[in-house]
XYZ file of C-alpha atoms in Angstrom:
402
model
C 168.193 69.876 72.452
C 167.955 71.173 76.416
C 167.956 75.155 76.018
C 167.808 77.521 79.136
C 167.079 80.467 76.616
C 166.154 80.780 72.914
C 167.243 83.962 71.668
C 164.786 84.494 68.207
C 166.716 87.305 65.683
C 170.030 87.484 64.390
C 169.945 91.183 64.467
C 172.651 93.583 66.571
C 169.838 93.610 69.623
C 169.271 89.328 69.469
C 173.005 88.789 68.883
C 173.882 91.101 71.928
C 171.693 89.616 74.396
C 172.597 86.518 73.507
C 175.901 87.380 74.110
C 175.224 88.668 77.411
C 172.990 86.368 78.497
C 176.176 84.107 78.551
C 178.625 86.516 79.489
C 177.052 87.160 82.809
C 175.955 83.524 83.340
C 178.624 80.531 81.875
C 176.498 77.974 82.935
C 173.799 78.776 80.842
C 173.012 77.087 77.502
C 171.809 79.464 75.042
C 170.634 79.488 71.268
C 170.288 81.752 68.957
C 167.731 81.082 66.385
C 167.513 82.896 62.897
C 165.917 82.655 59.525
C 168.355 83.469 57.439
C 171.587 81.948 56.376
C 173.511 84.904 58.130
C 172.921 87.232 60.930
C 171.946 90.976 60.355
C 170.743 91.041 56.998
C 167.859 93.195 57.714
C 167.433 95.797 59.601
C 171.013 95.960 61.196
C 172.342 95.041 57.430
C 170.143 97.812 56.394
C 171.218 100.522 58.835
C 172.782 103.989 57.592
C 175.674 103.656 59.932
C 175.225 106.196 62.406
C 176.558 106.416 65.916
C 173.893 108.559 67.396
C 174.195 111.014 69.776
C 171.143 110.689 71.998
C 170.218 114.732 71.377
C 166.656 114.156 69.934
C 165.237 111.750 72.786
C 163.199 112.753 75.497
C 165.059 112.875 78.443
C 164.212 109.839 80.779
C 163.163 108.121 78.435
C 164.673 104.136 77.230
C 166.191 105.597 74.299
C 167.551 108.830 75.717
C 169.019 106.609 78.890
C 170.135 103.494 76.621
C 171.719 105.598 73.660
C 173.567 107.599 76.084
C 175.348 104.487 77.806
C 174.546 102.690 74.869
C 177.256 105.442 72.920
C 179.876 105.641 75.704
C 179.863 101.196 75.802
C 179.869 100.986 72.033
C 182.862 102.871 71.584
C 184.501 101.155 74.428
C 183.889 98.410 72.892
C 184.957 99.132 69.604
C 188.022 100.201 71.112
C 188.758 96.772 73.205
C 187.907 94.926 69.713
C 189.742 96.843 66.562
C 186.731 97.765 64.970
C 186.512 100.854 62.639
C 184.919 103.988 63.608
C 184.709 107.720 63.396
C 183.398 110.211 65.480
C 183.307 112.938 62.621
C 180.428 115.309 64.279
C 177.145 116.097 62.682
C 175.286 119.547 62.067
C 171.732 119.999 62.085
C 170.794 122.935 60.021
C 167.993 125.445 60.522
C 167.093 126.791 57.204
C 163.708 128.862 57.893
C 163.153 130.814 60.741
C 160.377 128.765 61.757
C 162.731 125.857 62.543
C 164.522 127.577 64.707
C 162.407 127.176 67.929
C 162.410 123.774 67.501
C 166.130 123.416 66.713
C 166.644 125.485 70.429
C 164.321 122.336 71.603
C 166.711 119.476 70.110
C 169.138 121.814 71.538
C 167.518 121.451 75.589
C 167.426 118.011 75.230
C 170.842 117.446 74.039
C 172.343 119.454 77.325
C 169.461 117.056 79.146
C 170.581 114.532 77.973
C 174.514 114.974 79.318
C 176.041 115.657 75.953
C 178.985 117.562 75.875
C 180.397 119.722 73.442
C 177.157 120.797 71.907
C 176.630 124.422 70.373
C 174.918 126.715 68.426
C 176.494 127.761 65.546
C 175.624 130.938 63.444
C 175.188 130.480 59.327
C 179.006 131.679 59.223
C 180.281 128.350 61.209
C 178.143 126.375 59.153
C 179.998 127.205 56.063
C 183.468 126.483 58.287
C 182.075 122.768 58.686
C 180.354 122.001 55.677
C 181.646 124.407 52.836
C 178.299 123.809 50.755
C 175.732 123.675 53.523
C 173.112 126.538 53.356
C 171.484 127.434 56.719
C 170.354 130.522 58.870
C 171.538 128.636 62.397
C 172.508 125.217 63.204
C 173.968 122.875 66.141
C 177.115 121.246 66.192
C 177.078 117.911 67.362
C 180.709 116.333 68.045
C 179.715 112.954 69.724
C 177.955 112.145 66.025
C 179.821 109.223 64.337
C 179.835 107.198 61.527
C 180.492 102.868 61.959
C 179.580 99.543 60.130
C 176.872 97.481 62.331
C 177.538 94.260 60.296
C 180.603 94.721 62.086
C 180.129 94.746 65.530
C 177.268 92.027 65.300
C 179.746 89.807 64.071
C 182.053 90.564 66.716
C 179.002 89.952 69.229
C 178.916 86.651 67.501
C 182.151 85.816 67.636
C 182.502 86.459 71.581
C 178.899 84.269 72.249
C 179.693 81.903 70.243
C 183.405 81.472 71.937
C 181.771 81.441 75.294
C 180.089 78.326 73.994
C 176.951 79.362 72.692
C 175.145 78.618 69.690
C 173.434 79.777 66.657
C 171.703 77.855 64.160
C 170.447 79.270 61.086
C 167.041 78.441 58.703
C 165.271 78.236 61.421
C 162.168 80.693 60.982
C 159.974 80.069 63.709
C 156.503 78.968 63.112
C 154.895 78.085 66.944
C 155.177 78.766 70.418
C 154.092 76.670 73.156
C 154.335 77.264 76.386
C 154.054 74.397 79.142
C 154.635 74.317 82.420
C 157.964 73.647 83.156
C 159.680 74.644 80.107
C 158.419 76.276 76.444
C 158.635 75.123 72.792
C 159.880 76.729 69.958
C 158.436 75.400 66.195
C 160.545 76.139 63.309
C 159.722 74.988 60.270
C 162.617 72.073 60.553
C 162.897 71.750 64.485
C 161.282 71.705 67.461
C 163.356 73.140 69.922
C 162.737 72.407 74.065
C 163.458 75.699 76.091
C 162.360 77.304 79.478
C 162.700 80.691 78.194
C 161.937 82.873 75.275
C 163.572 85.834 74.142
C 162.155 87.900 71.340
C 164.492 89.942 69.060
C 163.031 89.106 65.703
C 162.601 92.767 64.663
C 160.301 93.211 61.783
C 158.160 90.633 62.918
C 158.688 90.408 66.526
C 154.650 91.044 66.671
C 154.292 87.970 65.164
C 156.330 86.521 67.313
C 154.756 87.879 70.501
C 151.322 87.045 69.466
C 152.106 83.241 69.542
C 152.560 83.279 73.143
C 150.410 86.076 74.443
C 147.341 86.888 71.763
C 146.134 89.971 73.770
C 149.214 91.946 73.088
C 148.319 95.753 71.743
C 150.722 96.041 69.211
C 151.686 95.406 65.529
C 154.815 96.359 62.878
C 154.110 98.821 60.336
C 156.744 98.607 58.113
C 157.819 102.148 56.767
C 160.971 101.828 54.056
C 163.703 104.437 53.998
C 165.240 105.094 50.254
C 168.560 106.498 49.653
C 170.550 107.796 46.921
C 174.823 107.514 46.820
C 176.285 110.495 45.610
C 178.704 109.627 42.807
C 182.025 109.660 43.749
C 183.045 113.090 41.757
C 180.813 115.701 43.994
C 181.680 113.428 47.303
C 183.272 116.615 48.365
C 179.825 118.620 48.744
C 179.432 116.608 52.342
C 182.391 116.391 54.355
C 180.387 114.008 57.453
C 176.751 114.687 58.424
C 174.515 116.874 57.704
C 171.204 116.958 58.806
C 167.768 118.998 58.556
C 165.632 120.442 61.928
C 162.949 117.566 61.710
C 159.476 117.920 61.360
C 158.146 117.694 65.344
C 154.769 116.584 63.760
C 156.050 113.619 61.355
C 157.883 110.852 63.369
C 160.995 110.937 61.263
C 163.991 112.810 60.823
C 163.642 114.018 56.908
C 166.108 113.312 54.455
C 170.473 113.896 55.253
C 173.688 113.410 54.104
C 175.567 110.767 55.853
C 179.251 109.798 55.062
C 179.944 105.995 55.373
C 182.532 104.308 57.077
C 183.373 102.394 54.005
C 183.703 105.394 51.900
C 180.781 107.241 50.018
C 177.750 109.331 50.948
C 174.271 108.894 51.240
C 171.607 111.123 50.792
C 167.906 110.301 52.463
C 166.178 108.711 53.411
C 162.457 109.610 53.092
C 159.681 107.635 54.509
C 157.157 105.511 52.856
C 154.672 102.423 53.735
C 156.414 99.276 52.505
C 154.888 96.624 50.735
C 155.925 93.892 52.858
C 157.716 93.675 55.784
C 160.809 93.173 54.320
C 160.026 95.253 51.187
C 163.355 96.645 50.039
C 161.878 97.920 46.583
C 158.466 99.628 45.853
C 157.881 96.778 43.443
C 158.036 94.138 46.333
C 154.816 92.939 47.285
C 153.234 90.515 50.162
C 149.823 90.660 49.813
C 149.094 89.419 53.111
C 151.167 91.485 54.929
C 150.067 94.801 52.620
C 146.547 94.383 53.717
C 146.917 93.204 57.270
C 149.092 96.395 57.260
C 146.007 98.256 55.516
C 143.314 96.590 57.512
C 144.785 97.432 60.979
C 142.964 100.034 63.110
C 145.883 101.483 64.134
C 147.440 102.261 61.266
C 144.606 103.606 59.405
C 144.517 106.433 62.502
C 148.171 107.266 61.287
C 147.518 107.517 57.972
C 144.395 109.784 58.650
C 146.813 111.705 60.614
C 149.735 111.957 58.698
C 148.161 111.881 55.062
C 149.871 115.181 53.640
C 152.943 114.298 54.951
C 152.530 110.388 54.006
C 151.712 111.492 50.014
C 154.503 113.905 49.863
C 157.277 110.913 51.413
C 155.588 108.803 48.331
C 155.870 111.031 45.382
C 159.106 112.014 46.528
C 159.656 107.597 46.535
C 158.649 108.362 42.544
C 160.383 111.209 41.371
C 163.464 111.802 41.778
C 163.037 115.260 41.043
C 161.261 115.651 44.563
C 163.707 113.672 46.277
C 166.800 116.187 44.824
C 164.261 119.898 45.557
C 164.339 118.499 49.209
C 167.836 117.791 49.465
C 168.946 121.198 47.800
C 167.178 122.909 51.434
C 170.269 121.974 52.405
C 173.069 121.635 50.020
C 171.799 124.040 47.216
C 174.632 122.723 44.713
C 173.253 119.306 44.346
C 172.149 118.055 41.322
C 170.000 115.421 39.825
C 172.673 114.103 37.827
C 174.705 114.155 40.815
C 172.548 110.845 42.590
C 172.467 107.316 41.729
C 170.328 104.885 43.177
C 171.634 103.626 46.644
C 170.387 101.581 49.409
C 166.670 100.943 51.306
C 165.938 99.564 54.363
C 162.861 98.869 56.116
C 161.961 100.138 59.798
C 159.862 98.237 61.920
C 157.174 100.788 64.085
C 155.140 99.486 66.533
C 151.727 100.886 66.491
C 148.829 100.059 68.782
C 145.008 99.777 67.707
C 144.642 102.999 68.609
C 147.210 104.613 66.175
C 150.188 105.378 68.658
C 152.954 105.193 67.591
C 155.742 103.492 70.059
C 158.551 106.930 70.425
C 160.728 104.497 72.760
C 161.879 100.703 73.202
C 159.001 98.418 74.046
C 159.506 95.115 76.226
C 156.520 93.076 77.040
C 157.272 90.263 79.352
C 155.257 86.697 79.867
C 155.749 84.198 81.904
C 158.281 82.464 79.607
C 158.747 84.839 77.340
C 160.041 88.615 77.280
C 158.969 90.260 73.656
C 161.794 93.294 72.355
C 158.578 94.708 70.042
C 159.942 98.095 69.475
C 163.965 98.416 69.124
C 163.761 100.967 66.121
C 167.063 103.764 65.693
C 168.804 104.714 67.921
C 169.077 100.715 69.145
C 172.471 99.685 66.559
C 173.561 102.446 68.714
C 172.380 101.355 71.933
C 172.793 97.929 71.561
C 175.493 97.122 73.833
C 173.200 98.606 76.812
C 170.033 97.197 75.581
C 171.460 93.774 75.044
C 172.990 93.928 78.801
C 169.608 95.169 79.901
C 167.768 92.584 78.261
C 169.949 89.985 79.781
C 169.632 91.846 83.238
C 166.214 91.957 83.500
C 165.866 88.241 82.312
C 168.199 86.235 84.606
C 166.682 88.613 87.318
C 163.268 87.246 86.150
C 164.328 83.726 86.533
C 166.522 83.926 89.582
C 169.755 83.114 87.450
C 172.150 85.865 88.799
C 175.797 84.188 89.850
């Protein structure tokens, strides 16, 4: 089969630059490879639902710019396509005074960052939007909204796939050569003749990367996020989203209430080193991919960093007790009895050898191949603009503009 590009990952971000890829370019033949028997069943399949805001990002940087236009497309989108969505607000809720400086800072970057709408809201107006929040000061964030990403990749699909491109699934990808005219891909059924590579294959997009360029500074730590549904009789203690001031030292947001599209809530999720990449359950286990997670340099700098915070995100993974103390900060009412088991999903971090972690998207480009290694939250969000950026910056590349 001639290619021009091989998309690899069925997620929202592969799925949408595939799609634009084509869109901008008819003439191009493009192929989307993936794994599984369907696309996002991972991380996209796994996603909370959240239409983020942009109000946490540095300003300037690929997430603050992409979530931004990444928000305004996605709904435009939405809107052009029938799909569901609901821009129900979110609060974030100081409850110490010691959160409060940094809550002013989410605050600077949100008016940074061009949102609109934005305040601060006294312990009074707390209680107007959520009836059973506690909290000493908060911010009200109205562009916050609630979706179903399964959704809109499918729609991405649909529209690539009716511009006449393709997708072929069980194809996990095993090789990468590159020649000089054109590249192949090795799956463990095919091999596929392309002259260019695009990597979107998420949790193990390192992988990926490190078949056509070995020197690249980077790995996946995989860090799963656990949630809890609320059962459907105290639904009514979270009206949309609520969430905490996070921790500016610990790179993740600590554990919310988020209503779903589809009805119900979720509460979490907290933060703890999977066993595999795609390690849905404490009781899955890769070996090799537990102790190539262990052995790397990088990640051994994080954990020495992070340990306190690291131990507390796994007993809280192993008593639910925990879980439920951290979760009443916010909505003092809520009870033990009140959870049931919900959902995990696994985020993929990119990490160097030196223990940074990646805060923003991270594209590494080859001569044949440009590597998406970093696309964690807010990219379902963004990834309208990221997939038309990734497309952009690749026909540019090539000299395929129309």
């Amino acid at each position: 089969m001639k290619i021009d590009f091989t998309v690899i990952g069925g997620g929202i971000v592969g799925v949408s630059t595939a799609y634009h890829l084509i869109k901008k370019n008819p003439n191009l033949k493009v192929v989307i490879l993936e794994k599984e028997s369907q696309i996002a069943l991972h991380q996209t399949g796994h996603n909370s639902g959240v239409i983020h805001s942009g109000i946490y990002y540095k300003p300037g940087s690929l997430k603050a710019i992409n979530c931004k236009k990444g928000y305004d497309q996605l709904i435009k989108f939405c809107n052009d396509n029938q799909i569901k969505y609901d821009l129900c607000g979110k609060i974030i809720v100081a409850t110490e005074k010691k959160e409060i400086p940094i809550m002013n800072n989410i605050y600077d970057r949100g008016i940074a960052n061009g949102l609109l709408g934005i305040r601060k809201i006294s312990s009074e107006e707390i209680k107007e939007i959520e009836p059973h929040c506690a909290g000493i000061n908060g911010i009200w964030v109205p562009q916050t909204g609630i979706i179903d990403y399964k959704e809109v990749s499918k729609k991405y699909l649909d529209l690539f796939l009716a511009l006449g491109g393709e997708i072929l699934f069980g194809q996990k990808v095993r090789g990468i050569k590159i020649k000089a005219n054109n590249s192949e891909v090795q799956t463990e059924n095919n091999i596929f003749e392309t002259k260019w590579i695009i990597n979107c294959a998420g949790l193990y997009s390192d992988k990926i990367a490190k078949m056509s360029n070995q020197n690249i500074d980077v790995q996946i730590l995989p860090f799963r996020g656990e949630y809890f549904n609320i059962k459907r009789e105290k639904e009514y203690l979270v009206k949309n989203l609520i969430y905490p001031v996070p921790n500016p030292n610990f790179p993740f947001l600590g554990v919310h209430f988020t209503r779903m599209i589809n009805g119900g809530v979720e509460a979490g999720p907290n933060a703890v080193l999977a066993f595999a990449r795609e390690g849905y359950t404490n009781k899955t286990i890769n070996r090799n991919e537990l102790f190539e997670t262990l052995g790397h340099s990088g990640f051994q700098k994080v954990a020495l960093k992070y340990w306190k915070d690291g131990l507390y995100e796994m007993y809280r993974s192993y008593s639910k007790a925990a879980f439920v103390k951290a979760l009443q900060k916010l909505i003092p009412e809520i009870k033990k009895d009140d959870l049931e088991v919900g959902n995990a999903g696994v985020r993929a971090q990119a990490c160097d050898s030196k223990g940074n972690l990646s805060d923003d998207f991270l594209i590494f480009e080859n001569e044949n191949v440009i590597n998406v290694c970093n696309a964690p939250s807010p990219a379902a969000t963004s990834s309208f603009a990221i997939g038309e950026n990734i497309a952009s910056l690749a026909l540019k590349k090539y000299n395929l503009n129309l």
